[in-house]
């Protein structure tokens, strides 16, 4: 495991230095969501996707390869870039769905009267995975890239918990960021019933949103505004009792990650056959491991 972690760190750092992305994917996958929307480049307020939703399809492919790669870490480290891109090439339907989630979030912001720009190909990945896997020195070096890219903005709108936590609680330890960091759920107002979800749903809380960022009630408020009924249980959806999706260990031990996700999805499905999440990692991990007949949808898909 230790040798695989070192190899994984080398892979992540190498990719970040060359493309500002942690995985060997085409940079264009990050910006496709904005095509045709007329989002201006840069500005005082920017939406910061960190390309995390857009990377979920590639992450799903990568997780299926981790078991083999961890047994031969040196080969994984030295694999040609073209081969790595081929092995992690995502399913096109998944790519379009994730881009659709980001488009929906942008639409929710616009309908709430929020004006924003976007950095397009100049937007870097946040570096959250480096920090969360313990590569602190590498993150410290990379954090300067993130701070420099976001430095001209006065307000940065995040759309996922890992990026939000990184900018709010981690980056300030290493770099100065003068911009106000706000999550999109805090800005969206006046959501109307969408008809996208029939019947009641159950919310799977991001551990970061719920326990560390004070945003546990944000998705519930938006679901209430959209007229979506919720099913709650103190032992399944409580602040202190809700389980992790297993996603944080998927790049180290996918078997353990899948077993945690399967247990979590099974518990949630007893309350509703529609699970709502507000995190791309939760979306990917629970979707892969949900029981038959259970849907896992993003909050933006449920209310827009």
PDB file of C-alpha atoms in Angstrom, residues 38-236:
ATOM      1  CA  UNK A  38     -22.266  33.092 -23.045  1.00  0.00           C
ATOM      2  CA  UNK A  39     -20.475  33.048 -19.705  1.00  0.00           C
ATOM      3  CA  UNK A  40     -17.880  35.859 -19.767  1.00  0.00           C
ATOM      4  CA  UNK A  41     -14.217  35.161 -19.132  1.00  0.00           C
ATOM      5  CA  UNK A  42     -13.044  36.140 -15.659  1.00  0.00           C
ATOM      6  CA  UNK A  43     -14.491  39.072 -13.772  1.00  0.00           C
ATOM      7  CA  UNK A  44     -15.030  40.131 -10.158  1.00  0.00           C
ATOM      8  CA  UNK A  45     -17.285  37.131  -9.477  1.00  0.00           C
ATOM      9  CA  UNK A  46     -16.374  33.745 -10.948  1.00  0.00           C
ATOM     10  CA  UNK A  47     -17.821  30.260 -10.759  1.00  0.00           C
ATOM     11  CA  UNK A  48     -15.085  27.825  -9.762  1.00  0.00           C
ATOM     12  CA  UNK A  49     -15.910  24.269 -10.826  1.00  0.00           C
ATOM     13  CA  UNK A  50     -12.433  22.888 -10.054  1.00  0.00           C
ATOM     14  CA  UNK A  51     -13.409  20.434 -12.829  1.00  0.00           C
ATOM     15  CA  UNK A  52     -14.513  18.010 -10.122  1.00  0.00           C
ATOM     16  CA  UNK A  53     -17.961  17.130 -11.466  1.00  0.00           C
ATOM     17  CA  UNK A  54     -16.468  16.866 -14.939  1.00  0.00           C
ATOM     18  CA  UNK A  55     -13.790  14.437 -13.701  1.00  0.00           C
ATOM     19  CA  UNK A  56     -16.250  11.999 -12.089  1.00  0.00           C
ATOM     20  CA  UNK A  57     -16.600   9.797 -15.215  1.00  0.00           C
ATOM     21  CA  UNK A  58     -12.802   9.463 -15.444  1.00  0.00           C
ATOM     22  CA  UNK A  59     -12.616   8.801 -11.690  1.00  0.00           C
ATOM     23  CA  UNK A  60     -15.147   5.989 -12.117  1.00  0.00           C
ATOM     24  CA  UNK A  61     -12.907   4.421 -14.759  1.00  0.00           C
ATOM     25  CA  UNK A  62      -9.792   4.931 -12.655  1.00  0.00           C
ATOM     26  CA  UNK A  63     -11.322   3.278  -9.581  1.00  0.00           C
ATOM     27  CA  UNK A  64     -11.918   0.117 -11.608  1.00  0.00           C
ATOM     28  CA  UNK A  65      -8.176   0.035 -12.421  1.00  0.00           C
ATOM     29  CA  UNK A  66      -6.766   0.869  -8.981  1.00  0.00           C
ATOM     30  CA  UNK A  67      -6.773  -2.720  -7.766  1.00  0.00           C
ATOM     31  CA  UNK A  68      -4.461  -3.857 -10.566  1.00  0.00           C
ATOM     32  CA  UNK A  69      -2.372  -0.673 -10.514  1.00  0.00           C
ATOM     33  CA  UNK A  70      -1.735  -0.931  -6.780  1.00  0.00           C
ATOM     34  CA  UNK A  71      -0.211  -4.381  -7.282  1.00  0.00           C
ATOM     35  CA  UNK A  72       2.276  -3.049  -9.848  1.00  0.00           C
ATOM     36  CA  UNK A  73       2.735   0.610  -8.815  1.00  0.00           C
ATOM     37  CA  UNK A  74       5.968   1.088 -10.760  1.00  0.00           C
ATOM     38  CA  UNK A  75       4.236   0.205 -14.023  1.00  0.00           C
ATOM     39  CA  UNK A  76       1.394   2.585 -13.190  1.00  0.00           C
ATOM     40  CA  UNK A  77       3.878   5.357 -12.473  1.00  0.00           C
ATOM     41  CA  UNK A  78       5.725   4.830 -15.756  1.00  0.00           C
ATOM     42  CA  UNK A  79       2.721   4.202 -17.997  1.00  0.00           C
ATOM     43  CA  UNK A  80       2.769   6.436 -21.114  1.00  0.00           C
ATOM     44  CA  UNK A  81       0.381   9.380 -21.029  1.00  0.00           C
ATOM     45  CA  UNK A  82      -1.470   8.136 -24.100  1.00  0.00           C
ATOM     46  CA  UNK A  83      -2.080   4.752 -22.484  1.00  0.00           C
ATOM     47  CA  UNK A  84      -3.294   6.362 -19.244  1.00  0.00           C
ATOM     48  CA  UNK A  85      -5.703   8.560 -21.178  1.00  0.00           C
ATOM     49  CA  UNK A  86      -7.031   5.553 -23.062  1.00  0.00           C
ATOM     50  CA  UNK A  87      -7.516   3.523 -19.887  1.00  0.00           C
ATOM     51  CA  UNK A  88      -9.348   6.335 -18.113  1.00  0.00           C
ATOM     52  CA  UNK A  89     -11.388   7.482 -21.116  1.00  0.00           C
ATOM     53  CA  UNK A  90     -14.852   8.046 -19.647  1.00  0.00           C
ATOM     54  CA  UNK A  91     -18.229   6.984 -20.940  1.00  0.00           C
ATOM     55  CA  UNK A  92     -19.644   9.802 -23.077  1.00  0.00           C
ATOM     56  CA  UNK A  93     -23.110   9.567 -21.519  1.00  0.00           C
ATOM     57  CA  UNK A  94     -21.578  10.056 -18.066  1.00  0.00           C
ATOM     58  CA  UNK A  95     -19.562  13.016 -19.330  1.00  0.00           C
ATOM     59  CA  UNK A  96     -22.675  14.685 -20.699  1.00  0.00           C
ATOM     60  CA  UNK A  97     -24.599  14.062 -17.491  1.00  0.00           C
ATOM     61  CA  UNK A  98     -21.910  15.672 -15.338  1.00  0.00           C
ATOM     62  CA  UNK A  99     -21.646  18.641 -17.677  1.00  0.00           C
ATOM     63  CA  UNK A 100     -25.415  18.869 -17.428  1.00  0.00           C
ATOM     64  CA  UNK A 101     -25.189  19.113 -13.629  1.00  0.00           C
ATOM     65  CA  UNK A 102     -22.783  22.054 -13.892  1.00  0.00           C
ATOM     66  CA  UNK A 103     -25.042  23.709 -16.493  1.00  0.00           C
ATOM     67  CA  UNK A 104     -28.004  23.313 -14.146  1.00  0.00           C
ATOM     68  CA  UNK A 105     -26.063  24.923 -11.296  1.00  0.00           C
ATOM     69  CA  UNK A 106     -25.148  27.825 -13.573  1.00  0.00           C
ATOM     70  CA  UNK A 107     -28.818  28.154 -14.560  1.00  0.00           C
ATOM     71  CA  UNK A 108     -29.932  28.192 -10.927  1.00  0.00           C
ATOM     72  CA  UNK A 109     -27.466  30.990 -10.190  1.00  0.00           C
ATOM     73  CA  UNK A 110     -28.569  33.042 -13.174  1.00  0.00           C
ATOM     74  CA  UNK A 111     -32.241  32.670 -12.305  1.00  0.00           C
ATOM     75  CA  UNK A 112     -31.325  33.903  -8.813  1.00  0.00           C
ATOM     76  CA  UNK A 113     -29.885  37.056 -10.325  1.00  0.00           C
ATOM     77  CA  UNK A 114     -26.235  36.097  -9.771  1.00  0.00           C
ATOM     78  CA  UNK A 115     -23.858  37.374 -12.459  1.00  0.00           C
ATOM     79  CA  UNK A 116     -20.590  35.461 -12.827  1.00  0.00           C
ATOM     80  CA  UNK A 117     -17.679  34.763 -15.117  1.00  0.00           C
ATOM     81  CA  UNK A 118     -15.536  31.683 -15.642  1.00  0.00           C
ATOM     82  CA  UNK A 119     -11.813  31.059 -16.119  1.00  0.00           C
ATOM     83  CA  UNK A 120     -12.285  28.434 -18.857  1.00  0.00           C
ATOM     84  CA  UNK A 121      -9.011  26.625 -19.685  1.00  0.00           C
ATOM     85  CA  UNK A 122      -7.157  28.760 -17.120  1.00  0.00           C
ATOM     86  CA  UNK A 123      -9.169  27.254 -14.248  1.00  0.00           C
ATOM     87  CA  UNK A 124      -6.992  24.910 -12.153  1.00  0.00           C
ATOM     88  CA  UNK A 125      -8.086  21.896 -10.149  1.00  0.00           C
ATOM     89  CA  UNK A 126      -8.202  22.852  -6.477  1.00  0.00           C
ATOM     90  CA  UNK A 127      -5.632  20.312  -5.276  1.00  0.00           C
ATOM     91  CA  UNK A 128      -8.079  18.857  -2.736  1.00  0.00           C
ATOM     92  CA  UNK A 129      -7.075  15.278  -3.526  1.00  0.00           C
ATOM     93  CA  UNK A 130      -3.423  16.019  -2.813  1.00  0.00           C
ATOM     94  CA  UNK A 131      -4.285  17.455   0.584  1.00  0.00           C
ATOM     95  CA  UNK A 132      -6.844  14.787   1.492  1.00  0.00           C
ATOM     96  CA  UNK A 133      -4.390  11.970   0.686  1.00  0.00           C
ATOM     97  CA  UNK A 134      -1.716  13.553   2.869  1.00  0.00           C
ATOM     98  CA  UNK A 135       0.641  14.945   0.207  1.00  0.00           C
ATOM     99  CA  UNK A 136       0.900  18.181   2.137  1.00  0.00           C
ATOM    100  CA  UNK A 137       4.240  19.411   0.796  1.00  0.00           C
ATOM    101  CA  UNK A 138       3.093  18.860  -2.778  1.00  0.00           C
ATOM    102  CA  UNK A 139      -0.139  20.668  -2.016  1.00  0.00           C
ATOM    103  CA  UNK A 140       1.742  23.582  -0.471  1.00  0.00           C
ATOM    104  CA  UNK A 141       3.648  23.988  -3.754  1.00  0.00           C
ATOM    105  CA  UNK A 142       0.544  23.586  -5.914  1.00  0.00           C
ATOM    106  CA  UNK A 143      -1.569  25.923  -3.766  1.00  0.00           C
ATOM    107  CA  UNK A 144       0.294  28.877  -5.259  1.00  0.00           C
ATOM    108  CA  UNK A 145      -1.120  27.941  -8.680  1.00  0.00           C
ATOM    109  CA  UNK A 146      -4.672  27.992  -7.302  1.00  0.00           C
ATOM    110  CA  UNK A 147      -4.211  31.277  -5.420  1.00  0.00           C
ATOM    111  CA  UNK A 148      -2.683  32.942  -8.473  1.00  0.00           C
ATOM    112  CA  UNK A 149      -5.519  31.801 -10.762  1.00  0.00           C
ATOM    113  CA  UNK A 150      -8.231  33.024  -8.376  1.00  0.00           C
ATOM    114  CA  UNK A 151      -6.367  36.093  -7.189  1.00  0.00           C
ATOM    115  CA  UNK A 152      -8.124  38.670  -9.377  1.00  0.00           C
ATOM    116  CA  UNK A 153     -11.631  37.693  -8.305  1.00  0.00           C
ATOM    117  CA  UNK A 154     -13.463  39.386  -5.459  1.00  0.00           C
ATOM    118  CA  UNK A 155     -15.958  36.551  -5.048  1.00  0.00           C
ATOM    119  CA  UNK A 156     -15.493  32.860  -5.871  1.00  0.00           C
ATOM    120  CA  UNK A 157     -18.571  30.627  -6.152  1.00  0.00           C
ATOM    121  CA  UNK A 158     -17.860  26.977  -5.397  1.00  0.00           C
ATOM    122  CA  UNK A 159     -20.116  24.109  -6.453  1.00  0.00           C
ATOM    123  CA  UNK A 160     -18.828  21.121  -4.452  1.00  0.00           C
ATOM    124  CA  UNK A 161     -17.855  20.474  -0.820  1.00  0.00           C
ATOM    125  CA  UNK A 162     -14.238  19.421  -1.400  1.00  0.00           C
ATOM    126  CA  UNK A 163     -13.403  22.617  -3.269  1.00  0.00           C
ATOM    127  CA  UNK A 164     -15.365  24.754  -0.810  1.00  0.00           C
ATOM    128  CA  UNK A 165     -13.548  23.260   2.165  1.00  0.00           C
ATOM    129  CA  UNK A 166     -10.212  23.632   0.402  1.00  0.00           C
ATOM    130  CA  UNK A 167     -10.721  27.358  -0.235  1.00  0.00           C
ATOM    131  CA  UNK A 168     -12.346  28.148   3.113  1.00  0.00           C
ATOM    132  CA  UNK A 169     -10.307  26.084   5.555  1.00  0.00           C
ATOM    133  CA  UNK A 170      -7.117  24.842   3.906  1.00  0.00           C
ATOM    134  CA  UNK A 171      -5.740  27.254   1.309  1.00  0.00           C
ATOM    135  CA  UNK A 172      -5.545  30.208   3.765  1.00  0.00           C
ATOM    136  CA  UNK A 173      -2.931  28.233   5.743  1.00  0.00           C
ATOM    137  CA  UNK A 174      -0.561  28.461   2.776  1.00  0.00           C
ATOM    138  CA  UNK A 175      -1.643  31.316   0.514  1.00  0.00           C
ATOM    139  CA  UNK A 176      -3.417  34.633   0.701  1.00  0.00           C
ATOM    140  CA  UNK A 177      -6.821  34.662  -0.988  1.00  0.00           C
ATOM    141  CA  UNK A 178      -8.685  37.935  -0.637  1.00  0.00           C
ATOM    142  CA  UNK A 179     -11.811  36.801  -2.474  1.00  0.00           C
ATOM    143  CA  UNK A 180     -15.012  36.018  -0.618  1.00  0.00           C
ATOM    144  CA  UNK A 181     -15.728  32.289  -0.993  1.00  0.00           C
ATOM    145  CA  UNK A 182     -19.400  31.330  -1.176  1.00  0.00           C
ATOM    146  CA  UNK A 183     -21.159  28.131  -2.147  1.00  0.00           C
ATOM    147  CA  UNK A 184     -23.787  28.194  -4.872  1.00  0.00           C
ATOM    148  CA  UNK A 185     -26.437  26.764  -2.516  1.00  0.00           C
ATOM    149  CA  UNK A 186     -26.125  29.906  -0.383  1.00  0.00           C
ATOM    150  CA  UNK A 187     -26.953  32.113  -3.371  1.00  0.00           C
ATOM    151  CA  UNK A 188     -29.806  30.247  -5.043  1.00  0.00           C
ATOM    152  CA  UNK A 189     -33.249  31.623  -4.216  1.00  0.00           C
ATOM    153  CA  UNK A 190     -36.818  31.255  -5.371  1.00  0.00           C
ATOM    154  CA  UNK A 191     -36.590  27.672  -6.600  1.00  0.00           C
ATOM    155  CA  UNK A 192     -39.890  26.494  -8.014  1.00  0.00           C
ATOM    156  CA  UNK A 193     -41.271  22.936  -8.231  1.00  0.00           C
ATOM    157  CA  UNK A 194     -39.519  21.290 -11.155  1.00  0.00           C
ATOM    158  CA  UNK A 195     -41.271  17.944 -11.496  1.00  0.00           C
ATOM    159  CA  UNK A 196     -37.844  16.333 -11.892  1.00  0.00           C
ATOM    160  CA  UNK A 197     -38.372  14.130  -8.831  1.00  0.00           C
ATOM    161  CA  UNK A 198     -41.636  12.384  -8.033  1.00  0.00           C
ATOM    162  CA  UNK A 199     -42.461  11.305  -4.513  1.00  0.00           C
ATOM    163  CA  UNK A 200     -40.201  11.677  -1.507  1.00  0.00           C
ATOM    164  CA  UNK A 201     -36.405  11.658  -1.503  1.00  0.00           C
ATOM    165  CA  UNK A 202     -33.712  11.057   1.066  1.00  0.00           C
ATOM    166  CA  UNK A 203     -30.696  13.340   1.374  1.00  0.00           C
ATOM    167  CA  UNK A 204     -27.230  11.876   1.701  1.00  0.00           C
ATOM    168  CA  UNK A 205     -25.147  14.571   3.372  1.00  0.00           C
ATOM    169  CA  UNK A 206     -21.619  15.358   2.346  1.00  0.00           C
ATOM    170  CA  UNK A 207     -19.494  14.929   5.483  1.00  0.00           C
ATOM    171  CA  UNK A 208     -17.784  18.250   4.727  1.00  0.00           C
ATOM    172  CA  UNK A 209     -20.975  20.234   4.169  1.00  0.00           C
ATOM    173  CA  UNK A 210     -22.690  18.712   7.170  1.00  0.00           C
ATOM    174  CA  UNK A 211     -19.975  18.616   9.821  1.00  0.00           C
ATOM    175  CA  UNK A 212     -17.339  21.162   8.857  1.00  0.00           C
ATOM    176  CA  UNK A 213     -18.874  23.843   6.642  1.00  0.00           C
ATOM    177  CA  UNK A 214     -22.226  24.591   8.283  1.00  0.00           C
ATOM    178  CA  UNK A 215     -24.184  23.830   5.101  1.00  0.00           C
ATOM    179  CA  UNK A 216     -26.218  20.811   6.140  1.00  0.00           C
ATOM    180  CA  UNK A 217     -29.513  22.697   5.832  1.00  0.00           C
ATOM    181  CA  UNK A 218     -28.731  24.303   2.453  1.00  0.00           C
ATOM    182  CA  UNK A 219     -29.856  21.405   0.218  1.00  0.00           C
ATOM    183  CA  UNK A 220     -32.893  20.820   2.418  1.00  0.00           C
ATOM    184  CA  UNK A 221     -33.957  24.447   2.059  1.00  0.00           C
ATOM    185  CA  UNK A 222     -33.748  24.209  -1.730  1.00  0.00           C
ATOM    186  CA  UNK A 223     -35.657  20.930  -1.825  1.00  0.00           C
ATOM    187  CA  UNK A 224     -38.348  22.484   0.360  1.00  0.00           C
ATOM    188  CA  UNK A 225     -38.620  25.454  -2.005  1.00  0.00           C
ATOM    189  CA  UNK A 226     -38.942  23.070  -4.943  1.00  0.00           C
ATOM    190  CA  UNK A 227     -41.741  21.203  -3.183  1.00  0.00           C
ATOM    191  CA  UNK A 228     -39.778  17.968  -2.945  1.00  0.00           C
ATOM    192  CA  UNK A 229     -40.779  15.874   0.064  1.00  0.00           C
ATOM    193  CA  UNK A 230     -37.969  14.461   2.189  1.00  0.00           C
ATOM    194  CA  UNK A 231     -37.674  11.346   4.309  1.00  0.00           C
ATOM    195  CA  UNK A 232     -35.514  11.719   7.424  1.00  0.00           C
ATOM    196  CA  UNK A 233     -34.427   9.298  10.114  1.00  0.00           C
ATOM    197  CA  UNK A 234     -32.296  10.272  13.142  1.00  0.00           C
ATOM    198  CA  UNK A 235     -30.128   7.161  12.757  1.00  0.00           C
ATOM    199  CA  UNK A 236     -29.636   7.426   8.968  1.00  0.00           C
TER     200      UNK A 236
END
